XYZ file of C-alpha atoms in Angstrom:
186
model
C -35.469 -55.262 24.622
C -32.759 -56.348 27.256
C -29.505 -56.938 26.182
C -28.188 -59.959 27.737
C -25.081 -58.898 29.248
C -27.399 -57.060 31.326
C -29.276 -59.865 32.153
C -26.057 -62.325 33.109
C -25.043 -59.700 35.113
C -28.112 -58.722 37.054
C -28.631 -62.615 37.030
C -24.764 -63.546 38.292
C -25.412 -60.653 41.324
C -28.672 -62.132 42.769
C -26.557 -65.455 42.170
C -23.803 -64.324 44.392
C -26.114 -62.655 46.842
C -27.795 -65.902 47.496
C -24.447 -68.017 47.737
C -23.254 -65.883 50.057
C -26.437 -65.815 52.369
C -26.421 -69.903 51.919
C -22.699 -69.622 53.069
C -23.643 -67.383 55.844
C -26.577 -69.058 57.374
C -24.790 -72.358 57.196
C -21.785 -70.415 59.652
C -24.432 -69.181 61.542
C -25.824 -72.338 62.148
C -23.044 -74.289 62.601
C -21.523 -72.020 64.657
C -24.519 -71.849 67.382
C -24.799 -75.341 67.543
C -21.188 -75.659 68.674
C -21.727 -72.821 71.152
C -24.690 -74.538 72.548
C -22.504 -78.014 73.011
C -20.115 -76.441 75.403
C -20.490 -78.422 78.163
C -17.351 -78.954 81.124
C -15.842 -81.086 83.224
C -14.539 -79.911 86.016
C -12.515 -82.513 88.047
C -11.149 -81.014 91.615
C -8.042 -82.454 94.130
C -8.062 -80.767 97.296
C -5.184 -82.163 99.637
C -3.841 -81.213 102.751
C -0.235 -80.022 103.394
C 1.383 -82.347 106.044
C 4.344 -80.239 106.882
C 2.457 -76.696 107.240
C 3.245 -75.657 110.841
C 0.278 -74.245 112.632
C -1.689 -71.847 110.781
C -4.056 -68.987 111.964
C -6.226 -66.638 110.307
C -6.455 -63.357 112.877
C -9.168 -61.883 110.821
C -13.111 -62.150 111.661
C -14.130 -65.232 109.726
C -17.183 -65.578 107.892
C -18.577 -69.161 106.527
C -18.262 -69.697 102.883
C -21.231 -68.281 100.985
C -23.220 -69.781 97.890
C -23.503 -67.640 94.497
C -27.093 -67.757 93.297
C -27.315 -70.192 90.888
C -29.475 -70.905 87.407
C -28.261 -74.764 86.505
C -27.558 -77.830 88.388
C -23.833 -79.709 88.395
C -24.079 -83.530 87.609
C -21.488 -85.951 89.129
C -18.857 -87.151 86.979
C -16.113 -90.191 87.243
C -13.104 -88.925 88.176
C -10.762 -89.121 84.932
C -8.552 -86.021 84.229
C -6.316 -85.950 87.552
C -5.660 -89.376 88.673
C -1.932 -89.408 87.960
C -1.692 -86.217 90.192
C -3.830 -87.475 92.690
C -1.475 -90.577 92.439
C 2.049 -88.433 93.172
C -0.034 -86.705 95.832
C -0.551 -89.935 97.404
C 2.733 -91.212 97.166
C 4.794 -88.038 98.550
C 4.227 -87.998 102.663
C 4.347 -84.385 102.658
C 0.634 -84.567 101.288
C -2.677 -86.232 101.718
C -5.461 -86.270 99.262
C -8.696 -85.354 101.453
C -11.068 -85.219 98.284
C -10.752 -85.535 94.570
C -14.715 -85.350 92.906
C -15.166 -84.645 89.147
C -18.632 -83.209 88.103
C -20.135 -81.641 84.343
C -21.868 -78.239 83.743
C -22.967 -76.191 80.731
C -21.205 -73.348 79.922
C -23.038 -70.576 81.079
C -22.350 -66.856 82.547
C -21.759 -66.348 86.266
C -25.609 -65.788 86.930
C -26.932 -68.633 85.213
C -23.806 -71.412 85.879
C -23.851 -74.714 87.832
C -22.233 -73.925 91.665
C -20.869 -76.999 92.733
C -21.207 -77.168 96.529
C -18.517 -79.139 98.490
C -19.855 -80.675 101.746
C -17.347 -82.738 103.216
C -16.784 -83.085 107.190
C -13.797 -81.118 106.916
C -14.252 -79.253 104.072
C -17.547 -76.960 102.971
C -17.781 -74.259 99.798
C -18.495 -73.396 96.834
C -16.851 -74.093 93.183
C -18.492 -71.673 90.478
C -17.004 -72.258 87.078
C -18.558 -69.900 84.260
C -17.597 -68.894 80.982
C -18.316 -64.968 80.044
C -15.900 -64.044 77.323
C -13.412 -65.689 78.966
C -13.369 -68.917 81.145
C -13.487 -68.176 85.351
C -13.443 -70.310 88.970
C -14.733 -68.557 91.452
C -13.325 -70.612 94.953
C -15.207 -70.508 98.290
C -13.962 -73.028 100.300
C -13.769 -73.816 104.277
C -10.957 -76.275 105.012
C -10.306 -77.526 108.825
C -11.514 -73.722 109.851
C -8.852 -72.194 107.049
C -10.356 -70.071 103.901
C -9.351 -70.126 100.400
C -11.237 -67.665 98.372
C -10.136 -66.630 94.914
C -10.990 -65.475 91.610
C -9.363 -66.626 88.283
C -9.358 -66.737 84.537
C -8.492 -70.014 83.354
C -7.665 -71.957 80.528
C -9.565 -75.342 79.283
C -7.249 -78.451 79.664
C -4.861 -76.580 82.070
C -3.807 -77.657 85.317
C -4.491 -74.725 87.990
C -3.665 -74.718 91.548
C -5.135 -72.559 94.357
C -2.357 -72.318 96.951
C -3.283 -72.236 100.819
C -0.157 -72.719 103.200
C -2.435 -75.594 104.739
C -4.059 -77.355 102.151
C -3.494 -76.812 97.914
C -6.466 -77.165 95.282
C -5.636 -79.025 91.813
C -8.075 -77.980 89.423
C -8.649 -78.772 85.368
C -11.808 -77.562 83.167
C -12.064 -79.579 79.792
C -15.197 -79.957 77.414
C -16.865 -82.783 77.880
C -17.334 -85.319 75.397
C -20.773 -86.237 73.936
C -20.488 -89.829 74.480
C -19.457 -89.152 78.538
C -22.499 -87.047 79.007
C -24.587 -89.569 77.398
C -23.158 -92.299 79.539
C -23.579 -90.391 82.689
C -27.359 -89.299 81.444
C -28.211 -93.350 81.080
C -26.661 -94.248 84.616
């Protein structure tokens, strides 16, 4: 015959096994559905500096070249730098030659979105990717002037790639359900 401590507490340990798978699946879970929602928004100012005397670059210059890519960029509204692209504006020193916005998953370097910049006086390549730790990898061909760079960045910061010809203003933030689902309809 059992005694029935023994069975409470043979009965209480399966108990407290299962909880704590429950618990754990439900972590699990939640936690991979938030990981699969991280989706950006990149929004990009590049302006030109007005008072840069004459710049050359005396090294051989090769065209900007595009990272093999695994996901497409979608064009976005411009809504996370307009106050900067405002005071750009405004100060003569500096003129605004593009400001674009676009959204991409969150994906590692081989896989991510590369956003390609065509412009008549501007051509590159944007490649935003998140391995461990959030990265911009810059490409771009201004008026015959290069700006390549690497960086780690941080999500709702303000980062600036510095050229002593033309400056980059760039933010990454998540993008919000409800924008992506506007955008998607449009």
């Amino acid at each position: 015959m059992t005694c029935p401590s023994s069975i409470s507490s043979s009965f209480y340990k399966r108990f407290y096994f299962k909880i704590k798978q429950s618990l754990l699946a439900i972590t699990i879970f939640g936690l991979s559905g938030s990981l699969l929602a991280k989706d950006y928004v990149v929004e990009m100012i590049l302006f030109e500096n007005l008072s840069a005397t004459q710049i050359t670059e005396p090294h051989a210059y090769e065209a900007p070249r595009k990272p093999r890519t695994g996901a497409q960029a979608w064009i976005l509204d411009n809504q996370l730098l307009l106050e900067e692209a405002e005071l750009l504006n405004q100060n003569e020193a500096y003129e605004v030659k593009y400001h674009m916005a676009w959204g991409q998953e969150s994906l590692p370097f081989s896989q991510s979105a590369t956003y390609t910049l065509l412009e008549q006086e501007a051509q590159g390549y944007v490649k935003i990717y998140a391995e461990n730790l959030l990265f911009a990898n810059l490409d771009i061909d201004f008026k015959g002037l290069r700006l390549k760079e690497k960086r780690r960045l941080k999500l709702n910061e303000k980062h600036y790639f510095d050229h002593p010809k033309f400056g980059i203003l760039l933010q990454v933030s998540r993008l919000e359900e409800d924008t992506k689902e506007a955008e998607t309809q449009d």
